[in-house]
Amino acid sequence: MTMCEKTIVNAVVNALACRGFRYVATEVANFYRSADIGAIDNEGKIWAIECKVSSIGRAIEQSKTHKLSADKVFIATFRKNTREDTLSKIREAGIGLLYVTPDGSMSEPVEEPKENSPWSLARERFLTRIMEGV
Amino acid sequence: MGTHIYHYNMHAEKRYFLGPEHHSLYDMIALNGNIVSHTAEGVAGFLATAGKEFYIDPQTHAFQHATIHLKRDISDKEAGEPRKYEFKPSIKKLARERLGGAFSSVIDNDKPIEPTAFLDSNGKIRKEAIDTICQSVGNFQLNTMLDELDDEAKEFIGEASNLQPKFVVAPYFYLSPHRWREWLQINIACYNRTKALFTGLPTYLALVTSQEVAEKHEEIVSAICTVKPDGILLWIESHVEETLAESQVEDYIKLLQGLRKAAGTIYNCHGGYLSVLLCHSDAGTLLDGMAHSMNYGEHRAVVPIGGGLPMAQFYLLSVHSRLRYADAASIIQPKGWLKSVGQYRENVCMCHQCQELLNEKGGAEAAFVEYGRSNPVTITRRSGAIVRLEYPTKGAKQAATRHYLYNKAKEFDDVQKKSFSELLENLQNTYNEITSDSGDSFVSHLLTWHKGLDGSIS
């Protein structure tokens, strides 16, 4: 993870904590990948968030693994003019998009993720990893 | 029927070669020169128990690459010492005590072998140099194990013929993109001399080439046609069958069609299901067999590369590919194939390993979970970044390996029992079925193979 990505991670972690998320952990193992952030919101839904400065296409691929385990999957990046074709790939993959501003605040989702039905056993496993990482 | 060959890379893999349940899954053992040189007695004992045909890859190409690939780091990392390399003891032994000549000089001078070791200033073959390495490399394959055994071990093993390889592999070098013509000329000279020296056994020519050079198949085939080798061991570097474009599938087939006219037997040393299909008689038996390792090995770079962290993987038979566990789950779970034992057996697998888990765990989901069992590990990268990943448990690795081996045996069996057109149709059907739910990320190769095979084999 680069320093810039770390800035995004910190911004998102702070924003989620402010919004009353029950648990927020960073670098959460999820099968052979690591989710930058794993969190449990106040409705008990599990979020997996990949933080990226660039290479959004790669983040979309990585996020597909997280869809097996999390109720909501997001990519978080710095606020910018995301290209329309990238946005449509994000929509197609059923992933949400969050923007972080240079002052460290996080936007409401630019794209809402589709309703995801994770595999119950994978969800349970990811939940355990989040709790271990808190 | 195609000969199914297992690479024996380390003694810890012995369990997958022996015992009634594993013994019937394969036909031949490929040994690497390094393990034979370093642990000759152990290998001899293993072969005596296995009772299978085998050959020894003398790995002579290893000495033409930068010598760093033959070394290990002996620095004290905890004391913060800078990296310090020395030749691996097993390589030293192979070069100095077994192969000698030009190979020993690589260790003495710390410089790789160049074509000039075997070619004079006019580009003509230096017969004496070729003769020396052919003698030593052939003798190494035929005599090392016998010479290392004491009388007691010889009595245990029985007849000396139990330790005779099926064929002798002539010294060979990798056909690198820039000097491949020189190396091919040397390889052919080595084949001819080995064939003349060791008349009691067939001699095989190893054709180890970059993908780039393999595409120049006409020139290679025409050179090999001049010697008509008893057999060819083919290894196209990093030939990942799942990532080939249709034109590359066609090039591969053209190369094999050309070689078929020249050689008695052709084995692919590192291949996947595409190569298994090419063993089919309706495809002209372009290959007589194919090899892989226990832990995959369906493709391999010539120069060893770092292994990285092992990850849980699952061979999905219908896709004919070993997928990362989560990727396999992303196909299997949404399809509902984990809902019942019947669904699992019909759509995922009915191998012995899966059946054992289904019985033991009492359900499809619980059985499939066993292949993905893992423990979290924390890694600090050189940049200082901390990454948390999952590392498969020993049980998960063993189950995945057995499942893989049962499925490879099934593929060889299908090639014998089913028509080529039925097998091609299965590729198309699986592609259609999986893309409808999961996209084509993990199955696009099925369509590529189908098109390439359909277009090239009539």
Coordinates of C-alpha atoms in Angstrom, one line a residue:
Chain A
M1 CA 0.0 0.0 0.0
T2 CA 1.4 3.4 -0.9
M3 CA 1.3 6.4 1.4
C4 CA -1.4 7.9 -0.8
E5 CA -3.5 4.8 -0.4
K6 CA -2.9 4.9 3.3
T7 CA -4.3 8.4 3.3
I8 CA -7.5 7.1 1.7
V9 CA -7.6 4.2 4.2
N10 CA -7.3 6.6 7.2
A11 CA -9.9 8.9 5.8
V12 CA -12.4 6.1 5.3
V13 CA -11.7 4.5 8.7
N14 CA -12.3 7.8 10.4
A15 CA -15.5 8.5 8.5
L16 CA -16.9 5.0 9.2
A17 CA -16.1 5.4 12.9
C18 CA -17.8 8.8 12.9
R19 CA -20.9 7.2 11.4
G20 CA -21.1 4.8 14.2
F21 CA -19.9 1.6 12.6
R22 CA -19.6 -1.2 15.2
Y23 CA -16.3 -2.6 14.0
V24 CA -13.7 -1.3 11.5
A25 CA -10.5 -3.2 10.8
T26 CA -7.8 -2.6 8.2
E27 CA -5.9 -5.2 6.1
V28 CA -8.4 -8.0 6.6
A29 CA -7.4 -11.3 5.1
N30 CA -10.1 -12.6 2.7
F31 CA -9.1 -15.9 1.1
Y32 CA -5.9 -15.2 -0.8
R33 CA -6.5 -11.4 -0.9
S34 CA -6.5 -8.7 1.7
A35 CA -9.3 -6.2 1.9
D36 CA -7.9 -2.8 2.8
I37 CA -10.9 -2.3 5.1
G38 CA -13.4 -4.7 6.6
A39 CA -16.2 -3.1 8.6
I40 CA -19.6 -3.9 10.2
D41 CA -22.2 -1.1 10.0
N42 CA -24.9 -0.4 12.6
E43 CA -27.3 -2.7 10.8
G44 CA -24.9 -5.6 11.1
K45 CA -24.0 -5.5 7.3
I46 CA -20.4 -6.4 6.4
W47 CA -18.5 -4.0 4.2
A48 CA -15.3 -4.7 2.3
I49 CA -13.5 -1.7 0.9
E50 CA -10.6 -1.6 -1.5
C51 CA -8.7 1.7 -1.5
K52 CA -7.0 2.8 -4.6
V53 CA -5.3 5.9 -5.9
S54 CA -5.3 4.6 -9.5
S55 CA -5.7 1.1 -11.2
I56 CA -9.4 1.1 -10.5
G57 CA -9.7 -1.8 -13.0
R58 CA -7.5 -3.9 -10.8
A59 CA -9.6 -3.0 -7.7
I60 CA -12.7 -4.2 -9.5
E61 CA -11.1 -7.6 -10.0
Q62 CA -10.0 -7.7 -6.4
S63 CA -13.4 -6.7 -5.2
K64 CA -15.0 -9.7 -7.0
T65 CA -13.4 -11.9 -4.3
H66 CA -14.9 -9.7 -1.6
K67 CA -18.4 -10.1 -3.0
L68 CA -18.2 -13.7 -1.9
S69 CA -17.8 -12.6 1.7
A70 CA -19.3 -9.2 2.2
D71 CA -22.8 -7.7 2.0
K72 CA -21.5 -4.5 0.5
V73 CA -18.3 -4.0 -1.5
F74 CA -16.9 -0.6 -2.3
I75 CA -13.9 1.0 -4.0
A76 CA -12.6 4.1 -2.3
T77 CA -10.5 6.7 -4.2
F78 CA -9.6 10.4 -4.3
R79 CA -12.4 12.6 -5.6
K80 CA -11.8 13.0 -9.3
N81 CA -13.6 12.8 -12.6
T82 CA -13.9 9.0 -12.9
R83 CA -14.3 8.0 -16.6
E84 CA -17.7 6.9 -17.6
D85 CA -16.5 3.5 -18.9
T86 CA -14.8 2.9 -15.5
L87 CA -18.1 3.9 -13.7
S88 CA -20.1 1.5 -15.9
K89 CA -17.6 -1.3 -15.1
I90 CA -18.1 -0.6 -11.4
R91 CA -21.9 -0.6 -11.8
E92 CA -21.7 -3.8 -13.9
A93 CA -19.7 -5.5 -11.1
G94 CA -22.3 -4.5 -8.5
I95 CA -19.6 -2.5 -6.5
G96 CA -20.1 0.8 -4.8
L97 CA -17.8 3.8 -5.2
L98 CA -16.7 6.2 -2.4
Y99 CA -14.7 9.4 -2.8
V100 CA -12.3 10.9 -0.3
T101 CA -11.4 14.6 -0.5
P102 CA -8.0 16.0 0.2
D103 CA -9.2 17.3 3.6
G104 CA -9.8 13.7 4.7
S105 CA -13.6 13.6 4.5
M106 CA -15.6 10.9 2.7
S107 CA -18.5 11.4 0.4
E108 CA -21.8 9.6 0.4
P109 CA -21.5 6.7 -2.0
V110 CA -21.2 8.0 -5.6
E111 CA -22.4 4.6 -6.7
E112 CA -24.4 2.4 -4.4
P113 CA -23.5 -1.3 -4.5
K114 CA -26.0 -3.8 -5.7
E115 CA -27.7 -5.9 -3.2
N116 CA -25.2 -8.7 -2.7
S117 CA -25.9 -12.2 -1.4
P118 CA -22.6 -13.5 -0.1
W119 CA -21.9 -17.1 0.6
S120 CA -22.9 -17.6 4.2
L121 CA -19.8 -19.6 5.1
A122 CA -17.4 -17.1 3.5
R123 CA -19.3 -14.3 5.2
E124 CA -18.9 -15.9 8.5
R125 CA -15.2 -16.4 7.9
F126 CA -14.7 -12.8 6.8
L127 CA -16.6 -11.6 9.9
T128 CA -14.2 -13.6 12.1
R129 CA -11.2 -12.1 10.3
I130 CA -12.6 -8.6 10.9
M131 CA -13.1 -9.3 14.6
E132 CA -9.6 -10.7 14.9
G133 CA -8.3 -7.5 13.3
V134 CA -10.2 -4.9 15.4
Chain B
M1 CA -4.0 -43.6 -24.8
G2 CA -1.7 -40.8 -23.7
T3 CA 1.0 -41.6 -21.2
H4 CA 0.3 -39.8 -18.0
I5 CA 3.6 -38.6 -16.4
Y6 CA 4.2 -37.3 -12.9
H7 CA 7.2 -35.1 -12.1
Y8 CA 8.8 -36.3 -8.9
N9 CA 10.3 -33.0 -7.4
M10 CA 10.8 -33.8 -3.8
H11 CA 10.7 -36.8 -1.5
A12 CA 7.8 -35.3 0.5
E13 CA 5.6 -35.9 -2.5
K14 CA 6.2 -39.7 -2.4
R15 CA 2.8 -40.3 -0.8
Y16 CA 1.1 -39.2 -4.0
F17 CA 3.0 -41.8 -6.1
L18 CA 2.6 -44.9 -3.9
G19 CA -0.2 -46.9 -2.4
P20 CA -3.0 -48.6 -4.3
E21 CA -5.2 -45.5 -4.5
H22 CA -2.5 -43.4 -6.2
H23 CA -0.6 -45.9 -8.1
S24 CA -3.2 -46.5 -10.8
L25 CA -3.6 -42.8 -11.6
Y26 CA -0.4 -42.4 -13.6
D27 CA 1.9 -44.3 -15.9
M28 CA 5.5 -42.9 -15.7
I29 CA 7.8 -40.9 -13.4
A30 CA 9.9 -38.0 -14.5
L31 CA 12.9 -37.4 -12.3
N32 CA 15.0 -34.3 -12.2
G33 CA 18.8 -34.7 -12.3
N34 CA 19.3 -32.8 -9.2
I35 CA 17.3 -35.1 -7.0
V36 CA 18.9 -38.2 -8.5
S37 CA 22.4 -36.7 -8.1
H38 CA 21.8 -35.5 -4.5
T39 CA 19.8 -38.4 -3.1
A40 CA 20.5 -41.3 -5.4
E41 CA 19.9 -44.0 -2.9
G42 CA 16.6 -42.5 -1.7
V43 CA 15.4 -42.2 -5.3
A44 CA 16.4 -45.8 -6.0
G45 CA 14.3 -47.0 -3.1
F46 CA 11.4 -44.9 -4.2
L47 CA 11.5 -46.3 -7.7
A48 CA 11.8 -49.9 -6.5
T49 CA 8.6 -49.4 -4.5
A50 CA 6.8 -47.5 -7.2
G51 CA 7.6 -50.0 -9.9
K52 CA 6.8 -47.6 -12.8
E53 CA 8.7 -46.7 -15.9
F54 CA 10.8 -43.5 -15.5
Y55 CA 13.3 -41.2 -17.1
I56 CA 15.8 -38.7 -15.7
D57 CA 15.9 -35.1 -17.0
P58 CA 19.7 -34.3 -16.7
Q59 CA 18.8 -30.5 -16.5
T60 CA 21.8 -29.6 -18.6
H61 CA 20.1 -26.3 -19.6
A62 CA 20.4 -25.1 -16.0
F63 CA 24.1 -24.3 -16.7
Q64 CA 23.5 -21.9 -19.6
H65 CA 21.6 -19.3 -17.6
A66 CA 23.1 -16.7 -15.3
T67 CA 24.7 -18.5 -12.4
I68 CA 22.7 -16.6 -9.8
H69 CA 19.9 -19.1 -10.5
L70 CA 22.1 -21.9 -9.3
K71 CA 23.0 -20.2 -6.0
R72 CA 21.5 -19.7 -2.6
D73 CA 21.7 -16.7 -0.2
I74 CA 23.8 -17.6 2.8
S75 CA 23.8 -14.2 4.5
D76 CA 22.7 -13.8 8.1
K77 CA 19.5 -11.9 7.6
E78 CA 18.9 -11.4 11.3
A79 CA 22.3 -9.7 11.6
G80 CA 21.5 -7.5 8.7
E81 CA 24.3 -8.8 6.5
P82 CA 24.1 -8.0 2.8
R83 CA 23.1 -10.9 0.5
K84 CA 25.9 -13.4 -0.1
Y85 CA 25.5 -16.2 -2.6
E86 CA 27.1 -19.6 -3.0
F87 CA 26.4 -22.5 -5.4
K88 CA 23.7 -24.8 -4.0
P89 CA 25.5 -28.0 -2.8
S90 CA 23.2 -30.2 -4.9
I91 CA 24.1 -28.3 -8.0
K92 CA 27.8 -28.4 -7.2
K93 CA 27.5 -32.2 -6.9
L94 CA 25.5 -32.6 -10.1
A95 CA 28.1 -30.5 -12.0
R96 CA 31.3 -31.7 -10.5
E97 CA 30.7 -35.3 -9.6
R98 CA 28.1 -36.3 -12.2
L99 CA 28.2 -34.3 -15.4
G100 CA 31.8 -33.0 -15.3
G101 CA 33.4 -31.2 -18.3
A102 CA 31.8 -28.0 -19.4
F103 CA 29.2 -28.2 -16.5
S104 CA 32.0 -28.4 -13.9
S105 CA 33.6 -25.3 -15.4
V106 CA 30.5 -23.3 -14.7
I107 CA 31.1 -23.8 -11.0
D108 CA 34.8 -23.3 -11.2
N109 CA 34.6 -20.1 -13.3
D110 CA 31.2 -18.8 -12.1
K111 CA 30.2 -18.3 -15.7
P112 CA 27.4 -19.9 -17.7
I113 CA 28.0 -22.2 -20.7
E114 CA 28.0 -20.4 -24.0
P115 CA 27.6 -22.0 -27.5
T116 CA 31.3 -21.4 -28.1
A117 CA 32.0 -24.3 -25.7
F118 CA 30.7 -26.6 -28.4
L119 CA 31.2 -24.6 -31.6
D120 CA 34.5 -23.5 -33.2
S121 CA 35.2 -20.0 -34.6
N122 CA 33.6 -21.1 -37.9
G123 CA 30.4 -22.3 -36.2
K124 CA 31.3 -26.0 -36.7
I125 CA 30.6 -28.5 -34.0
R126 CA 33.5 -29.4 -31.8
K127 CA 33.1 -33.1 -31.7
E128 CA 35.3 -33.8 -28.7
A129 CA 33.4 -31.4 -26.5
I130 CA 30.1 -32.9 -27.6
D131 CA 31.5 -36.4 -27.1
T132 CA 32.6 -35.6 -23.5
I133 CA 29.2 -34.3 -22.4
C134 CA 27.2 -37.0 -24.1
Q135 CA 29.3 -39.7 -22.3
S136 CA 29.0 -38.1 -18.9
V137 CA 25.3 -37.1 -19.2
G138 CA 24.3 -40.6 -20.5
N139 CA 26.4 -42.4 -17.9
F140 CA 24.8 -40.2 -15.2
Q141 CA 21.3 -41.3 -16.2
L142 CA 22.2 -45.0 -16.5
N143 CA 24.6 -45.6 -13.6
T144 CA 24.3 -43.1 -10.8
M145 CA 21.7 -44.9 -8.8
L146 CA 23.4 -48.3 -9.3
D147 CA 26.8 -47.0 -8.3
E148 CA 25.5 -45.4 -5.1
L149 CA 23.8 -48.5 -3.7
D150 CA 25.5 -50.8 -1.3
D151 CA 25.0 -54.6 -1.5
E152 CA 22.1 -54.7 0.9
A153 CA 20.2 -52.1 -1.0
K154 CA 20.9 -53.9 -4.3
E155 CA 19.4 -57.0 -2.8
F156 CA 16.3 -55.1 -1.7
I157 CA 15.9 -53.5 -5.1
G158 CA 16.4 -56.7 -7.0
E159 CA 17.3 -56.7 -10.7
A160 CA 19.4 -53.8 -12.0
S161 CA 16.9 -53.4 -14.8
N162 CA 14.5 -51.9 -12.2
L163 CA 16.8 -48.9 -12.1
Q164 CA 17.2 -48.4 -15.9
P165 CA 15.3 -45.5 -17.3
K166 CA 12.9 -46.0 -20.2
F167 CA 15.1 -43.9 -22.4
V168 CA 18.3 -41.7 -22.3
V169 CA 17.8 -37.9 -22.6
A170 CA 20.6 -36.3 -24.7
P171 CA 22.3 -33.2 -23.2
Y172 CA 20.2 -30.3 -24.2
F173 CA 20.1 -26.5 -24.0
Y174 CA 17.3 -24.0 -24.0
L175 CA 16.5 -22.4 -27.4
S176 CA 16.7 -18.8 -26.2
P177 CA 15.2 -16.1 -28.4
H178 CA 18.6 -14.7 -29.6
R179 CA 20.9 -17.8 -30.0
W180 CA 18.4 -20.5 -30.7
R181 CA 19.9 -21.6 -34.0
E182 CA 23.3 -22.3 -32.4
W183 CA 21.7 -24.1 -29.5
L184 CA 19.6 -26.2 -31.8
Q185 CA 22.6 -27.2 -33.8
I186 CA 24.3 -28.2 -30.5
N187 CA 21.3 -30.1 -29.3
I188 CA 21.1 -32.1 -32.5
A189 CA 24.8 -32.9 -32.4
C190 CA 24.3 -34.1 -28.8
Y191 CA 21.3 -36.3 -29.9
N192 CA 23.3 -37.9 -32.7
R193 CA 26.3 -38.6 -30.4
T194 CA 24.2 -39.9 -27.5
K195 CA 22.3 -42.2 -29.9
A196 CA 25.5 -43.6 -31.2
L197 CA 27.0 -44.1 -27.7
F198 CA 24.0 -45.7 -25.9
T199 CA 22.6 -48.2 -28.3
G200 CA 20.7 -50.3 -25.7
L201 CA 18.0 -47.8 -25.0
P202 CA 16.0 -45.3 -27.1
T203 CA 17.4 -41.7 -27.1
Y204 CA 15.2 -38.7 -26.6
L205 CA 15.8 -35.1 -27.8
A206 CA 14.7 -32.5 -25.4
L207 CA 13.2 -29.5 -27.2
V208 CA 13.1 -26.7 -24.7
T209 CA 12.2 -23.4 -26.2
S210 CA 10.8 -20.0 -25.7
Q211 CA 7.3 -19.4 -27.0
E212 CA 8.7 -16.9 -29.5
V213 CA 11.1 -19.5 -31.0
A214 CA 8.4 -22.2 -30.9
E215 CA 6.4 -20.1 -33.4
K216 CA 9.2 -20.5 -35.9
H217 CA 8.1 -24.1 -36.1
E218 CA 9.0 -24.8 -39.7
E219 CA 12.7 -24.2 -39.2
I220 CA 12.8 -26.2 -36.0
V221 CA 10.8 -29.1 -37.5
S222 CA 12.9 -29.2 -40.6
A223 CA 16.1 -29.4 -38.5
I224 CA 14.7 -32.2 -36.3
C225 CA 13.4 -34.1 -39.3
T226 CA 17.0 -34.6 -40.4
V227 CA 17.7 -36.8 -37.3
K228 CA 14.3 -38.5 -36.8
P229 CA 14.7 -38.8 -33.0
D230 CA 13.3 -41.8 -31.2
G231 CA 11.4 -39.4 -29.0
I232 CA 11.1 -35.8 -28.1
L233 CA 10.6 -34.2 -24.7
L234 CA 8.9 -30.9 -25.4
W235 CA 8.9 -27.9 -23.0
I236 CA 7.7 -24.6 -24.2
E237 CA 8.6 -22.0 -21.6
S238 CA 5.8 -20.5 -19.6
H239 CA 3.2 -22.0 -22.0
V240 CA 0.1 -21.3 -19.9
E241 CA -2.6 -23.1 -21.9
E242 CA -5.4 -21.1 -20.3
T243 CA -3.9 -17.8 -21.5
L244 CA -3.1 -18.7 -25.2
A245 CA -4.8 -16.8 -28.0
E246 CA -6.5 -18.7 -30.7
S247 CA -3.5 -18.1 -33.1
Q248 CA -1.1 -19.5 -30.4
V249 CA -3.2 -22.6 -30.0
E250 CA -3.0 -23.0 -33.8
D251 CA 0.8 -22.5 -33.7
Y252 CA 1.2 -25.1 -31.0
I253 CA -0.8 -27.6 -33.1
K254 CA 1.3 -26.8 -36.2
L255 CA 4.5 -27.4 -34.3
L256 CA 3.2 -30.8 -33.0
Q257 CA 1.9 -31.7 -36.5
G258 CA 5.4 -31.0 -37.8
L259 CA 7.2 -32.9 -35.0
R260 CA 4.8 -35.8 -35.4
K261 CA 6.3 -36.5 -38.8
A262 CA 9.8 -36.6 -37.4
A263 CA 9.7 -38.3 -34.0
G264 CA 8.6 -41.7 -32.8
T265 CA 7.2 -40.4 -29.4
I266 CA 6.4 -36.9 -28.2
Y267 CA 5.8 -36.1 -24.6
N268 CA 5.0 -32.6 -23.4
C269 CA 6.9 -32.0 -20.1
H270 CA 4.5 -29.3 -18.8
G271 CA 1.0 -29.2 -20.2
G272 CA -2.6 -28.9 -19.3
Y273 CA -5.9 -30.2 -20.6
L274 CA -5.3 -28.8 -24.1
S275 CA -2.3 -31.1 -24.3
V276 CA -4.3 -34.0 -22.9
L277 CA -6.8 -33.4 -25.8
L278 CA -4.0 -33.5 -28.3
C279 CA -3.3 -37.1 -27.2
H280 CA -6.6 -38.1 -28.6
S281 CA -6.4 -40.4 -31.6
D282 CA -9.1 -38.4 -33.5
A283 CA -6.7 -35.4 -33.1
G284 CA -4.0 -37.5 -34.8
T285 CA -2.3 -38.4 -31.5
L286 CA -0.2 -35.3 -31.8
L287 CA 1.2 -36.0 -28.3
D288 CA 1.9 -39.5 -26.8
G289 CA 1.8 -38.2 -23.3
M290 CA 2.0 -35.3 -21.0
A291 CA 3.6 -34.5 -17.6
H292 CA 2.7 -32.3 -14.7
S293 CA 3.8 -32.0 -11.0
M294 CA 1.9 -32.8 -7.9
N295 CA 1.5 -29.1 -7.2
Y296 CA 0.4 -28.3 -10.7
G297 CA 3.4 -27.7 -13.0
E298 CA 1.2 -27.5 -16.1
H299 CA 3.5 -24.6 -17.2
R300 CA 6.9 -23.6 -16.1
A301 CA 9.5 -20.9 -16.7
V302 CA 13.0 -22.2 -17.7
V303 CA 14.7 -20.1 -15.0
P304 CA 13.2 -20.8 -11.5
I305 CA 11.2 -18.0 -10.1
G306 CA 10.3 -17.3 -6.5
G307 CA 7.5 -19.4 -5.2
G308 CA 5.6 -16.8 -3.2
L309 CA 2.9 -17.8 -0.7
P310 CA 1.0 -21.0 -1.6
M311 CA -2.7 -20.4 -1.8
A312 CA -5.7 -22.7 -1.6
Q313 CA -6.6 -23.8 -5.0
F314 CA -9.3 -26.0 -6.5
Y315 CA -9.2 -27.9 -9.8
L316 CA -12.6 -27.4 -11.4
L317 CA -12.9 -30.3 -13.8
S318 CA -15.5 -28.9 -16.2
V319 CA -13.3 -25.7 -16.5
H320 CA -10.1 -27.8 -16.8
S321 CA -8.2 -25.3 -14.7
R322 CA -6.9 -25.0 -11.2
L323 CA -8.6 -21.9 -9.8
R324 CA -7.9 -19.9 -6.7
Y325 CA -10.3 -21.3 -4.1
A326 CA -12.4 -18.1 -3.9
D327 CA -12.6 -17.9 -7.7
A328 CA -13.8 -21.5 -7.8
A329 CA -16.3 -20.7 -5.1
S330 CA -17.5 -17.7 -7.0
I331 CA -18.5 -20.1 -9.8
I332 CA -19.8 -23.0 -7.8
Q333 CA -21.8 -21.3 -5.0
P334 CA -24.0 -19.0 -7.1
K335 CA -24.9 -21.9 -9.3
G336 CA -26.4 -23.7 -6.3
W337 CA -24.0 -26.7 -6.8
L338 CA -23.3 -26.7 -3.0
K339 CA -27.0 -27.2 -2.1
S340 CA -26.9 -30.9 -2.1
V341 CA -24.6 -33.9 -2.5
G342 CA -26.3 -34.8 -5.7
Q343 CA -25.8 -31.3 -7.2
Y344 CA -22.2 -31.4 -6.2
R345 CA -21.5 -34.8 -7.6
E346 CA -23.3 -33.9 -10.9
N347 CA -21.7 -30.5 -11.4
V348 CA -18.5 -30.2 -9.5
C349 CA -16.8 -33.5 -8.8
M350 CA -17.2 -37.1 -7.9
C351 CA -13.6 -38.0 -7.3
H352 CA -12.5 -40.2 -4.5
Q353 CA -11.2 -37.3 -2.4
C354 CA -14.5 -35.4 -2.8
Q355 CA -16.5 -38.5 -2.0
E356 CA -14.4 -39.0 1.2
L357 CA -15.1 -35.5 2.3
L358 CA -18.8 -35.7 1.4
N359 CA -19.1 -38.8 3.5
E360 CA -17.1 -37.4 6.4
K361 CA -18.6 -34.0 6.5
G362 CA -22.2 -35.0 5.7
G363 CA -22.9 -32.3 3.0
A364 CA -21.6 -30.6 -0.1
E365 CA -21.0 -27.2 1.4
A366 CA -19.1 -28.6 4.4
A367 CA -17.0 -30.8 2.1
F368 CA -16.1 -28.0 -0.3
V369 CA -15.1 -25.7 2.7
E370 CA -12.4 -28.2 3.5
Y371 CA -10.5 -27.2 0.3
G372 CA -10.4 -23.6 1.5
R373 CA -9.3 -24.1 5.1
S374 CA -6.6 -21.6 5.9
N375 CA -4.9 -19.7 8.6
P376 CA -4.3 -15.9 8.5
V377 CA -0.7 -14.7 8.1
T378 CA 0.7 -11.3 8.4
I379 CA 3.5 -10.3 6.0
T380 CA 5.7 -7.3 6.2
R381 CA 6.7 -6.3 2.7
R382 CA 10.1 -4.7 2.0
S383 CA 8.4 -1.4 1.7
G384 CA 7.4 -1.8 5.4
A385 CA 3.7 -2.3 4.4
I386 CA 1.8 -4.9 6.4
V387 CA -0.4 -7.3 4.5
R388 CA -2.7 -9.9 5.9
L389 CA -3.4 -13.0 3.8
E390 CA -4.6 -16.5 4.3
Y391 CA -2.3 -19.5 4.1
P392 CA -3.9 -22.9 3.3
T393 CA -3.7 -25.5 6.1
K394 CA -1.7 -28.7 5.5
G395 CA -5.0 -30.7 5.3
A396 CA -6.4 -28.3 2.6
K397 CA -3.2 -28.5 0.5
Q398 CA -3.2 -32.3 0.7
A399 CA -6.9 -32.6 -0.1
A400 CA -6.5 -30.2 -3.1
T401 CA -3.5 -32.1 -4.4
R402 CA -5.3 -35.5 -4.3
H403 CA -8.5 -34.0 -5.8
Y404 CA -6.3 -32.5 -8.6
L405 CA -4.6 -35.9 -9.3
Y406 CA -7.9 -37.8 -9.5
N407 CA -9.2 -35.2 -11.9
K408 CA -6.2 -35.3 -14.2
A409 CA -6.5 -39.1 -14.3
K410 CA -10.2 -38.7 -15.3
E411 CA -9.2 -36.3 -18.1
F412 CA -6.8 -38.9 -19.5
D413 CA -9.5 -41.6 -19.1
D414 CA -12.0 -39.4 -21.0
V415 CA -9.6 -39.0 -23.9
Q416 CA -9.5 -42.7 -24.2
K417 CA -13.2 -43.4 -23.8
K418 CA -15.0 -40.4 -25.4
S419 CA -14.9 -39.1 -28.9
F420 CA -13.0 -36.0 -29.7
S421 CA -16.1 -34.2 -31.0
E422 CA -17.9 -34.9 -27.7
L423 CA -15.0 -33.5 -25.7
L424 CA -14.9 -30.4 -27.9
E425 CA -18.7 -30.0 -27.4
N426 CA -18.2 -30.2 -23.6
L427 CA -15.8 -27.2 -23.8
Q428 CA -18.4 -25.1 -25.5
N429 CA -21.2 -26.3 -23.2
T430 CA -19.3 -25.5 -20.1
Y431 CA -18.4 -22.0 -21.5
N432 CA -22.0 -21.3 -22.2
E433 CA -23.2 -22.5 -18.8
I434 CA -20.7 -20.6 -16.7
T435 CA -20.6 -17.3 -18.5
S436 CA -24.4 -17.0 -18.1
D437 CA -23.9 -16.5 -14.3
S438 CA -20.2 -15.6 -13.7
G439 CA -18.9 -13.9 -16.9
D440 CA -16.1 -15.5 -18.9
S441 CA -13.1 -14.5 -16.7
F442 CA -12.3 -18.0 -15.7
V443 CA -13.6 -19.9 -18.8
S444 CA -12.7 -17.9 -21.9
H445 CA -9.9 -20.4 -22.6
L446 CA -12.5 -23.1 -23.2
L447 CA -13.8 -21.2 -26.2
T448 CA -10.3 -20.4 -27.4
W449 CA -9.3 -24.1 -27.3
H450 CA -12.5 -25.1 -29.0
K451 CA -12.0 -22.7 -31.8
G452 CA -8.2 -23.4 -32.2
L453 CA -8.8 -27.2 -32.1
D454 CA -11.8 -27.1 -34.4
G455 CA -10.0 -25.0 -36.9
S456 CA -6.7 -26.9 -37.0
I457 CA -7.7 -30.5 -36.7
S458 CA -10.0 -32.0 -39.3

